[in-house]
mmCIF file of C-alpha atoms in Angstrom:
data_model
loop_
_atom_site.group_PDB
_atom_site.id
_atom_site.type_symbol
_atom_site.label_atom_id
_atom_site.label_comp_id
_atom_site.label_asym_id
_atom_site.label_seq_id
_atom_site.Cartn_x
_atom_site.Cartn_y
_atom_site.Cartn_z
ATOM 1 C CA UNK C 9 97.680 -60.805 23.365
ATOM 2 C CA UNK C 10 98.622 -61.583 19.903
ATOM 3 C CA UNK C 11 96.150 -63.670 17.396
ATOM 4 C CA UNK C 12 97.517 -64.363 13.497
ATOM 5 C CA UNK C 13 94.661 -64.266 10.953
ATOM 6 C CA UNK C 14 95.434 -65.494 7.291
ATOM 7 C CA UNK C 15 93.547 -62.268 6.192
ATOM 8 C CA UNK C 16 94.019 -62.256 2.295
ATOM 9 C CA UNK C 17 95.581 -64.743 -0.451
ATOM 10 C CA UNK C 18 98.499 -63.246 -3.061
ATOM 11 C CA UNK C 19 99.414 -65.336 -6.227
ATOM 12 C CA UNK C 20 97.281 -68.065 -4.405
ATOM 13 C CA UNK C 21 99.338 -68.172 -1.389
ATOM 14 C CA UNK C 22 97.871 -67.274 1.749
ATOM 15 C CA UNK C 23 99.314 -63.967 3.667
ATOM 16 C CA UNK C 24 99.675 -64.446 7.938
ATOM 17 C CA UNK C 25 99.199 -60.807 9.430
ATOM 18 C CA UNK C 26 100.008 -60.465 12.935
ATOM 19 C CA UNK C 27 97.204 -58.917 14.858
ATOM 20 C CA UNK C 28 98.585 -57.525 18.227
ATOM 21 C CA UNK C 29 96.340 -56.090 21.242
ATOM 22 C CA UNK C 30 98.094 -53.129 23.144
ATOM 23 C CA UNK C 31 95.959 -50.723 25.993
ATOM 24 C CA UNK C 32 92.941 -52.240 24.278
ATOM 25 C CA UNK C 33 93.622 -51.481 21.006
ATOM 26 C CA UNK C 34 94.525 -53.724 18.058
ATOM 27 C CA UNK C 35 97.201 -53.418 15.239
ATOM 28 C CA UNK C 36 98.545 -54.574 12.131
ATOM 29 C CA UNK C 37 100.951 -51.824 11.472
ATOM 30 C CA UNK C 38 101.046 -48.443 13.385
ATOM 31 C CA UNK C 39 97.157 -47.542 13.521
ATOM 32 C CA UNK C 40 94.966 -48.365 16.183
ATOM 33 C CA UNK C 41 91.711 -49.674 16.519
ATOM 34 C CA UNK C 42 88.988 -50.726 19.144
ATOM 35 C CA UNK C 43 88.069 -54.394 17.360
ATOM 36 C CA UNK C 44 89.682 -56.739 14.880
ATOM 37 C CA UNK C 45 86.168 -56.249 12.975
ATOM 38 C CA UNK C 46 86.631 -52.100 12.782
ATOM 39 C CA UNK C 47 90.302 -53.289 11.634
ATOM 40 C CA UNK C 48 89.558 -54.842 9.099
ATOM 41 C CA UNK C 49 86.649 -52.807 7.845
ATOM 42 C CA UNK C 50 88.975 -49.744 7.572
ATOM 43 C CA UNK C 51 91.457 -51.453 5.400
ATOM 44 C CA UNK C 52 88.831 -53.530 3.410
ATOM 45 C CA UNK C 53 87.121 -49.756 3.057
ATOM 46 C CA UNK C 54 90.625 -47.704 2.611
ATOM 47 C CA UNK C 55 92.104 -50.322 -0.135
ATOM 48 C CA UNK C 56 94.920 -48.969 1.858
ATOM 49 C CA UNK C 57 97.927 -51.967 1.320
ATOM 50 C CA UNK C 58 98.899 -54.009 4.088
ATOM 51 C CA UNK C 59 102.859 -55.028 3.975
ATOM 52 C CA UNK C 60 103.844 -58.896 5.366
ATOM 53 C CA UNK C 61 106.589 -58.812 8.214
ATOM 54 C CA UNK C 62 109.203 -58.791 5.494
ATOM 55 C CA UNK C 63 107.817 -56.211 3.565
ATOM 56 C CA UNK C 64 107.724 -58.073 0.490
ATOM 57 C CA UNK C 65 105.060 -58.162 0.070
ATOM 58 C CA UNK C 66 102.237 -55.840 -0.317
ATOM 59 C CA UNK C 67 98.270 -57.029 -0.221
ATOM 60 C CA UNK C 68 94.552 -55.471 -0.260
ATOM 61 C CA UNK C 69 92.046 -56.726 1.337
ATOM 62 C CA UNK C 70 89.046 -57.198 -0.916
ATOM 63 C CA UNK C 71 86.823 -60.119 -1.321
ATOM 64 C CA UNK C 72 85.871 -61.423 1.971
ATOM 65 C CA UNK C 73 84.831 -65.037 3.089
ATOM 66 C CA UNK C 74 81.524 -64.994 4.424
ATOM 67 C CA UNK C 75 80.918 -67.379 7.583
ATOM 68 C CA UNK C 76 79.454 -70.453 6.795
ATOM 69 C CA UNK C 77 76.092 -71.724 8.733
ATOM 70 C CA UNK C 78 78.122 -74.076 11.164
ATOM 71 C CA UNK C 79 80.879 -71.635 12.222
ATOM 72 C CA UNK C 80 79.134 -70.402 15.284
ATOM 73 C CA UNK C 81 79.934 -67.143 17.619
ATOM 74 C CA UNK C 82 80.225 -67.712 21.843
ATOM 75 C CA UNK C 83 77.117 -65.588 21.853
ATOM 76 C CA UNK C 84 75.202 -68.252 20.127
ATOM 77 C CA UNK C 85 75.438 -70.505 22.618
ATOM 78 C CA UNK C 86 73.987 -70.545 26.152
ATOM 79 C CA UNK C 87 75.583 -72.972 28.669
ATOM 80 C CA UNK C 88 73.244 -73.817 31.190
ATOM 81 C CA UNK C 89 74.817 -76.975 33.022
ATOM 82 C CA UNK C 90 78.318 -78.564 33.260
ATOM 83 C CA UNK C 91 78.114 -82.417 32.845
ATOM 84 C CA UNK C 92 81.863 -83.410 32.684
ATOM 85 C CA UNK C 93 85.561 -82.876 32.353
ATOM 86 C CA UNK C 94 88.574 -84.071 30.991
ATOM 87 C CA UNK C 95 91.729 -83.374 30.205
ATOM 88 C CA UNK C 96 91.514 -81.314 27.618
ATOM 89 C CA UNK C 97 88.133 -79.646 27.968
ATOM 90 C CA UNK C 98 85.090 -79.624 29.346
ATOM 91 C CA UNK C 99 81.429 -81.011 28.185
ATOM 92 C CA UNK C 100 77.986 -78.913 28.809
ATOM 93 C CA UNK C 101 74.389 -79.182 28.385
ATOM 94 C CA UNK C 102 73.287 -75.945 26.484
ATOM 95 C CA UNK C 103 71.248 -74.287 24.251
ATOM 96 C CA UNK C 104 71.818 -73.012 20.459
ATOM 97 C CA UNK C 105 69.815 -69.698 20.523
ATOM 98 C CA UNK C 106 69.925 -69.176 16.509
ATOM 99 C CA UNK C 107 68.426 -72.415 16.250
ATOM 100 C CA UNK C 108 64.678 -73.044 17.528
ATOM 101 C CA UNK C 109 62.359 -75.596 17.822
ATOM 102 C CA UNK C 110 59.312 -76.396 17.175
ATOM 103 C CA UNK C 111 57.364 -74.449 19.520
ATOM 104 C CA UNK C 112 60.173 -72.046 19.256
ATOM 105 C CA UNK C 113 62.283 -72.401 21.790
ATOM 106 C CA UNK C 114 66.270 -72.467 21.454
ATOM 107 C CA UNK C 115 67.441 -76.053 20.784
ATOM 108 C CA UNK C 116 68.970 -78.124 23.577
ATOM 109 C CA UNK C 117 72.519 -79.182 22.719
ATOM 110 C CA UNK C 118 75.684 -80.642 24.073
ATOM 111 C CA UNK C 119 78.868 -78.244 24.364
ATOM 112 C CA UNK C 120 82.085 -79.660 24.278
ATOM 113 C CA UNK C 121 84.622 -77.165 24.964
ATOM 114 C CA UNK C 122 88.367 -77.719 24.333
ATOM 115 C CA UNK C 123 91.114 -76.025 26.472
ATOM 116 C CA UNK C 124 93.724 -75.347 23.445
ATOM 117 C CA UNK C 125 96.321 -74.366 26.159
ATOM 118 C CA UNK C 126 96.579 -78.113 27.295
ATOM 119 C CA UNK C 127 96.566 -79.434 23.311
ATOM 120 C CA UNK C 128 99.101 -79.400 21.282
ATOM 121 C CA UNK C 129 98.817 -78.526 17.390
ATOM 122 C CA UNK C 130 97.819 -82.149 16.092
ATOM 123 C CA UNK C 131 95.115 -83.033 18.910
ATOM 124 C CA UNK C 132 93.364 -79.517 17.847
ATOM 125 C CA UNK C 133 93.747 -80.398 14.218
ATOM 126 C CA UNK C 134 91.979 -83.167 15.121
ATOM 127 C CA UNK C 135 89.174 -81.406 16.424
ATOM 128 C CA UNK C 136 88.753 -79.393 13.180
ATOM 129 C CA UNK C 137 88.566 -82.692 10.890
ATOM 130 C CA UNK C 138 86.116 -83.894 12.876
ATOM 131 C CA UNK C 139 84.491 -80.939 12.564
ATOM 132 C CA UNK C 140 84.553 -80.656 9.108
ATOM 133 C CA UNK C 141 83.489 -84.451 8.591
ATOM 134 C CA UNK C 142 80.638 -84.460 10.904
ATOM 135 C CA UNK C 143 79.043 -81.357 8.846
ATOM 136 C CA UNK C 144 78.538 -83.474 5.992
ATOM 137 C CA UNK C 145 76.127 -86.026 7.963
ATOM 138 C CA UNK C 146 72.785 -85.345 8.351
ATOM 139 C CA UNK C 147 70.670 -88.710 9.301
ATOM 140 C CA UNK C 148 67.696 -89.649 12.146
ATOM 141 C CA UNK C 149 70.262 -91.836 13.373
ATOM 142 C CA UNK C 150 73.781 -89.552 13.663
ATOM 143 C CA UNK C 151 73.741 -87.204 16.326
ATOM 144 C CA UNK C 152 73.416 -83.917 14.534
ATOM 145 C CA UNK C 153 76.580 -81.617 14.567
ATOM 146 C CA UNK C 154 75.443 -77.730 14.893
ATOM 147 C CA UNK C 155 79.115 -76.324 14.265
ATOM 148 C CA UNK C 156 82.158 -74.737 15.962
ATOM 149 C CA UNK C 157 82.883 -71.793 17.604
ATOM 150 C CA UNK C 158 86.517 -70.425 16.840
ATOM 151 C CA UNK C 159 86.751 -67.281 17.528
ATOM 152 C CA UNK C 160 87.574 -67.052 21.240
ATOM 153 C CA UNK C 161 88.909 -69.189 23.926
ATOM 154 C CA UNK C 162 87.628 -72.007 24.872
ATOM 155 C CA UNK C 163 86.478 -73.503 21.384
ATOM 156 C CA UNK C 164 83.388 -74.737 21.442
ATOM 157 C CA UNK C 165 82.218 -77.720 19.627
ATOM 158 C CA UNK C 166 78.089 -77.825 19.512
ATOM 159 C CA UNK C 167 76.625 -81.049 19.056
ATOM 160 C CA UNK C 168 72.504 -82.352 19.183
ATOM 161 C CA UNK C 169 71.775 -83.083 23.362
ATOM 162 C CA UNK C 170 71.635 -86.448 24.023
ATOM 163 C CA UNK C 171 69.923 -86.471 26.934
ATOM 164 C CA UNK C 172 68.618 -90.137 28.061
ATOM 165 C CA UNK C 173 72.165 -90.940 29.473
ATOM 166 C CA UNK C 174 74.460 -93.919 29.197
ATOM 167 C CA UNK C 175 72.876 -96.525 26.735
ATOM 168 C CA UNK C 176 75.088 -98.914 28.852
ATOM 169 C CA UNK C 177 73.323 -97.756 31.692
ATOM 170 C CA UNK C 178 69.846 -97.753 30.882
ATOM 171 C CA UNK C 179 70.306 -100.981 29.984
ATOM 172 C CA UNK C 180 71.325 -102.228 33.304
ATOM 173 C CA UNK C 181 68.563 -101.234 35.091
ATOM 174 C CA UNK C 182 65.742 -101.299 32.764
ATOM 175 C CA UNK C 183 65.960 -104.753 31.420
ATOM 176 C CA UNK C 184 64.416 -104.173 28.471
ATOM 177 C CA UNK C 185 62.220 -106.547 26.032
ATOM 178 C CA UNK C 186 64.223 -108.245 23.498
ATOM 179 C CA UNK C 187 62.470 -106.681 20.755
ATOM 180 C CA UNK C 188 62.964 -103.379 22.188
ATOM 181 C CA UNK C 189 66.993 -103.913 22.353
ATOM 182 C CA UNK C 190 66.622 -105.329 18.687
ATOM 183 C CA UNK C 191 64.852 -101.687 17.896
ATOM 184 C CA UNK C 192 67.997 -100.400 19.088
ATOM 185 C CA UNK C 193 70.066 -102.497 17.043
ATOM 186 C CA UNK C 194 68.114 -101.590 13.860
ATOM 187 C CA UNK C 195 68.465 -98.406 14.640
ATOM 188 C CA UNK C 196 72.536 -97.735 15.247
ATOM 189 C CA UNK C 197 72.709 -100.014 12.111
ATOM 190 C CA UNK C 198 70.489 -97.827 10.088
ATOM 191 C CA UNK C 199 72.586 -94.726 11.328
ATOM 192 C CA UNK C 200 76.111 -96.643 10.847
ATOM 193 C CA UNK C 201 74.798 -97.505 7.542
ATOM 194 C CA UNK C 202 74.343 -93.947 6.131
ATOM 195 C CA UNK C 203 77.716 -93.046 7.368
ATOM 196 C CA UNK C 204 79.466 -96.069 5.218
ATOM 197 C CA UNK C 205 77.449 -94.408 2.408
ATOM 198 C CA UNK C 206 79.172 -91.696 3.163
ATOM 199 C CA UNK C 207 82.794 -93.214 3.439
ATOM 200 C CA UNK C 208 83.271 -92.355 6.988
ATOM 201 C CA UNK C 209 85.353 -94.651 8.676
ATOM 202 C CA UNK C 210 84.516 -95.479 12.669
ATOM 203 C CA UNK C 211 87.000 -98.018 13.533
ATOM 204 C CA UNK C 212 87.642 -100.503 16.759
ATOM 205 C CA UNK C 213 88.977 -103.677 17.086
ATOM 206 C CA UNK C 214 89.041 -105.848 14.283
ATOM 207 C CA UNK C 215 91.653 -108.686 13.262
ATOM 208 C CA UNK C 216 92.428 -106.941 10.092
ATOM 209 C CA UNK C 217 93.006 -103.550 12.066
ATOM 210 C CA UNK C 218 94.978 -105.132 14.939
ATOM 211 C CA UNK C 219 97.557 -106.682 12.194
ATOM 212 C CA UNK C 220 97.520 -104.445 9.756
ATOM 213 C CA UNK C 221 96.063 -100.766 10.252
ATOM 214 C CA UNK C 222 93.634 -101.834 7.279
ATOM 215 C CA UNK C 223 90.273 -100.163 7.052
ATOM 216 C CA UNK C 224 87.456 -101.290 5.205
ATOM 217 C CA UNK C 225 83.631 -100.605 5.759
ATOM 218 C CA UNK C 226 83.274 -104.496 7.508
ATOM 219 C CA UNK C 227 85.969 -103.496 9.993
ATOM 220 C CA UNK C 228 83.157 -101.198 11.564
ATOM 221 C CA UNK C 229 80.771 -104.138 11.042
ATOM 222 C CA UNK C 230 82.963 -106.043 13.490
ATOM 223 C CA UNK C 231 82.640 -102.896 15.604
ATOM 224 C CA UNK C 232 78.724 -103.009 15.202
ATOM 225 C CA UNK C 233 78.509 -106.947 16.108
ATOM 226 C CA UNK C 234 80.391 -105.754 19.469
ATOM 227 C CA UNK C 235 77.890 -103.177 20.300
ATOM 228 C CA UNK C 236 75.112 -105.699 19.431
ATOM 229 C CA UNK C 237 76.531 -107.831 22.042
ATOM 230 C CA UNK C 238 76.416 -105.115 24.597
ATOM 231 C CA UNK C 239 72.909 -104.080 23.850
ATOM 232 C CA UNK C 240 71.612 -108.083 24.248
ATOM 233 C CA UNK C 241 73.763 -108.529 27.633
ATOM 234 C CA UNK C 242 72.051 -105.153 29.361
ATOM 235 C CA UNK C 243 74.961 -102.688 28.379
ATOM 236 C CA UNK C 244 77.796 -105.563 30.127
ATOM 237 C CA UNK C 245 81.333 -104.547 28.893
ATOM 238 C CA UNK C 246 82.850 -106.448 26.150
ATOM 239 C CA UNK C 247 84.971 -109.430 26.461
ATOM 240 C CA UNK C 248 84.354 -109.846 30.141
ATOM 241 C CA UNK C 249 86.926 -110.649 32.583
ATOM 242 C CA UNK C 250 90.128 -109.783 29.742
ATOM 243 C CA UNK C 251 92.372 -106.652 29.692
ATOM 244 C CA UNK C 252 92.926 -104.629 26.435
ATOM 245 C CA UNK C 253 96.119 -106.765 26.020
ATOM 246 C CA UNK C 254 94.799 -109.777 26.000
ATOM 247 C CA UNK C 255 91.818 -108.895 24.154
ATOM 248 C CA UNK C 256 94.382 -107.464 21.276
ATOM 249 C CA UNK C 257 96.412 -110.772 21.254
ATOM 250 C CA UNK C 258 94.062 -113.025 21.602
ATOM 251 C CA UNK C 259 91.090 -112.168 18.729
ATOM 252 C CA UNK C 260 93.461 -112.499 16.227
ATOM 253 C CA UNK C 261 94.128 -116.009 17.442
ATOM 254 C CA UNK C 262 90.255 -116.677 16.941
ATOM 255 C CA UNK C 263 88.694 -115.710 19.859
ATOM 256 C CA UNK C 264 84.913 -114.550 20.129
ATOM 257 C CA UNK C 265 82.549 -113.754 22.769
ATOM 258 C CA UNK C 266 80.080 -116.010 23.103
ATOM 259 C CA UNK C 267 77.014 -114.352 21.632
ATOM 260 C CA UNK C 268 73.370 -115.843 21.798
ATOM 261 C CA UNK C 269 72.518 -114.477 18.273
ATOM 262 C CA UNK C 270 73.640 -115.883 15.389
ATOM 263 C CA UNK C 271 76.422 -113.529 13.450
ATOM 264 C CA UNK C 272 79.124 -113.720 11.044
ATOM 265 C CA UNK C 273 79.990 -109.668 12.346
ATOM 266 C CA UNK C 274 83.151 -111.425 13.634
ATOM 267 C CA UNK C 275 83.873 -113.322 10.490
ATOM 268 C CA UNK C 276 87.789 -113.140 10.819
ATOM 269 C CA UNK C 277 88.175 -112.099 6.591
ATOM 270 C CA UNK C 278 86.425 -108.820 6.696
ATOM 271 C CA UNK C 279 85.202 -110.117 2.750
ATOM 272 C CA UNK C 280 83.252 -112.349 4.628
ATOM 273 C CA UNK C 281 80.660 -109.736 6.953
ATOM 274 C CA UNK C 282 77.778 -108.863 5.671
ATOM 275 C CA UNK C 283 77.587 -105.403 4.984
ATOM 276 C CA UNK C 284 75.528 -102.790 7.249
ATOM 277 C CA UNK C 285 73.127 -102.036 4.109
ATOM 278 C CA UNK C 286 72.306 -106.101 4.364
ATOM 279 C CA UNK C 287 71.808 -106.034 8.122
ATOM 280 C CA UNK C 288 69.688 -103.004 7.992
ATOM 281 C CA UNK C 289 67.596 -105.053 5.186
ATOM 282 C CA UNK C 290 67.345 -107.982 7.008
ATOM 283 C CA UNK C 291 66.709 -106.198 10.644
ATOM 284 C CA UNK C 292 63.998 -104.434 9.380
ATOM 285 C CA UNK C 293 62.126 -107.352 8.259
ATOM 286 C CA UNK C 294 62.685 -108.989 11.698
ATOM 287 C CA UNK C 295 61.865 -106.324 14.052
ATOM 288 C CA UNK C 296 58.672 -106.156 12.278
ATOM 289 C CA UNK C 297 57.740 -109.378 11.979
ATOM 290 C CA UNK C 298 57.938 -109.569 15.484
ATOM 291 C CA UNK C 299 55.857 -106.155 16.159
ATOM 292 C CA UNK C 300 58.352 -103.623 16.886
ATOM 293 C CA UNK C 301 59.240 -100.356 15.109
ATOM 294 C CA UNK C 302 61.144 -100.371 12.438
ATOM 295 C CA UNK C 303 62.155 -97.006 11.906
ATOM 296 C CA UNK C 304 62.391 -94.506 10.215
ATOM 297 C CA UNK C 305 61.529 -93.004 13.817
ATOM 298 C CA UNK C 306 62.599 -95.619 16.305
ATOM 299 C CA UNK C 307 64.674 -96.414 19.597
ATOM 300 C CA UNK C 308 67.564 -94.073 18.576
ATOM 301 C CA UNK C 309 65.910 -91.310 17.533
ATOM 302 C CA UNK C 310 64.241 -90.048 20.948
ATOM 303 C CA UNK C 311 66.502 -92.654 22.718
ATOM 304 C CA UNK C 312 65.792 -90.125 26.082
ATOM 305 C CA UNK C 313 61.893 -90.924 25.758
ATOM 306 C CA UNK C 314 62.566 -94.550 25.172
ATOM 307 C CA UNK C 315 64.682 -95.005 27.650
ATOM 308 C CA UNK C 316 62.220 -93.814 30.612
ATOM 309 C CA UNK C 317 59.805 -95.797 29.097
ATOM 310 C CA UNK C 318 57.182 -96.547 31.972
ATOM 311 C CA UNK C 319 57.184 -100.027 33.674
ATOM 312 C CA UNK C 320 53.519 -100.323 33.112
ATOM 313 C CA UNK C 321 54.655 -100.578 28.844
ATOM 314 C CA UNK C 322 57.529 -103.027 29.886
ATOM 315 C CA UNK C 323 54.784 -105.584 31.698
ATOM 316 C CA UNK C 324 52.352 -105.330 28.709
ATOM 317 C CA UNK C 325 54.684 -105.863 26.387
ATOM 318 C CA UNK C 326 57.567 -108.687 27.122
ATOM 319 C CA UNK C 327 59.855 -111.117 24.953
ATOM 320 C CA UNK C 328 62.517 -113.385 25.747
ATOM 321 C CA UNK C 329 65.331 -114.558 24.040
ATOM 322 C CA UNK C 330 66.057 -118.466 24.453
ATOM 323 C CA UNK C 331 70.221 -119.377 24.560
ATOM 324 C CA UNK C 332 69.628 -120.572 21.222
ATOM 325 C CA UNK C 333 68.657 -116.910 19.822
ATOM 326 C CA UNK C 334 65.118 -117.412 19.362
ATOM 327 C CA UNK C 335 62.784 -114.260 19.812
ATOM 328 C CA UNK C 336 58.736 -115.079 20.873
ATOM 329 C CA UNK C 337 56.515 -112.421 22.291
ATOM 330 C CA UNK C 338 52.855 -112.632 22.208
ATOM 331 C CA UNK C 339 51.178 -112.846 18.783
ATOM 332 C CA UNK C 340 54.960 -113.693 16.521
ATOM 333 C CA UNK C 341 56.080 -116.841 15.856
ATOM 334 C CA UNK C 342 59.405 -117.974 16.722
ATOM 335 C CA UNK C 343 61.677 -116.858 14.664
ATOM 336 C CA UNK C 344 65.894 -117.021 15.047
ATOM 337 C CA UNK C 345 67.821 -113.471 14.935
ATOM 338 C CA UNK C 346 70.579 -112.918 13.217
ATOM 339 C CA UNK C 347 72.754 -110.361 12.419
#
């Protein structure tokens, strides 16, 4: 086995040792030893130089670079159940046992683990920067990243458990309220706002993007209108009946779904969307007008609770939506949504 560490920086450059594993012992030169960690404390220790391949040059190890919170070890993580598989890795329900609870209990989480012998260099790049942008987010409404674990095979990417299923799904055989499914509106747009504050992009299938490659903070609010959609028509798939060809040629041309809420999400000039901070503004004022939750703890947050709600809430508590887009349910007005 043979791993390559950048294990020290010279005139700002960074210096690639070859570690190689022989009969159970590791080396960088001719000395032995049982672990990369006894390696390196020996040389750190020693100040004894270290020469590149080339010998040209000649390093000491001295300052190391102390792990940061979310680069994670295997034996942090527990994996108690496999849930899927693809191509290129695996995804399982765990549990983060340096991270507790609040009755103190190891946090539930979602494993994703990537099998780097079937990626190629770019695809576990990849990985890594969305590693390294997810770290940054930290919101009610974002699934929480926990970290990465590097440093054996498979890599592990540890995410917050998500553990109510397929949104898509629930909604096909719950049939929830209207005002529930607009709770769950307000809820992705409160989270989707945050990450525009943030300047994360989360593309799909805008005009602007189709044509041009352009990215701007609407084209996820054409994105967001799509979702909408799906949440209002039980979790259907989008643009019903087409293929992703004919989707892809024919929105630019001006098509739209029909949608029984009022939106200008779909607004073919992105300049002319409202932005997620305005629908987040404006949702909040209508879910509560109309006696749902409004966050900050909503729908999304515990979306596994909400989603096995009880029947016996469902029948006390009903709305319906007229084609028109107007909400009613028992002590609101009428009022039209729109997002």
């Amino acid at each position: 086995m043979v791993r390559i560490l950048p294990l020290t920086f010279s005139n700002f450059q960074p210096n690639h040792f070859v570690i190689r594993e022989t009969n159970k012992k590791v080396f960088v030169d001719q000395l032995g030893f049982n672990s990369i960690v006894e390696l390196i404390n020996h040389y750190a220790l020693s100040k004894e130089p270290i020469f590149t391949k080339d010998k040209q040059v000649k390093v000491v190890i001295k300052t190391p670079v102390e792990r940061q919170k979310w680069e994670l070890s295997h034996e942090d993580v527990e994996l108690t159940k496999k849930l899927g598989e693809g191509a290129f890795g695996e995804v399982w329900k765990g549990k983060l046992l340096k991270v507790t609870d609040g009755n103190g209990q190891p946090v539930p989480v979602a494993v994703k683990t990537a099998k780097l012998e079937a990626m190629n260099k770019e695809q576990i790049k990849e990985i890594m920067r969305e590693a390294r942008l997810m770290r940054t987010l930290d919101h009610i409404n974002v699934v929480k990243f926990y970290g990465v674990a590097a440093g054996a095979e498979p890599l592990y990417v540890i995410m917050e458990l998500a553990d109510g299923g397929a949104l898509d799904s629930a909604l096909a055989k719950q049939h929830f309220p209207m005002i529930r499914k607009y709770e769950m509106i307000l809820q992705a747009a409160c989270g989707l706002a945050y990450i525009h504050d943030k300047k994360v992009p989360i593309r799909w299938l805008p005009v602007e993007t189709i044509l041009s490659g352009l990215y701007v903070p609407q084209t996820d609010v054409f994105a967001f209108g799509i979702m909408a959609w799906e949440i209002t028509e039980d979790g259907k798939e989008p643009y019903p009946g087409m293929k992703v060809l004919e989707v892809a040629l024919q929105v630019p041309k001006g098509y739209r779904m029909k949608f029984s809420t009022e939106t200008n999400c779909w607004n073919e000039k992105w300049e002319d969307r409202t932005s997620m901070k305005d629908i987040v503004k404006w949702m909040k004022g209508f879910v509560k007008a109309h006696g749902g939750d409004p966050g900050p703890t909503g729908v999304m947050e515990k979306i596994g609770k909400k989603l096995k709600r009880n029947s016996r809430e469902k029948q006390n508590r009903t709305s319906t939506m007229s084609s028109s887009g107007a909400v009613s349910s028992p002590n609101v007005s009428t009022a039209t949504a729109k997002i």
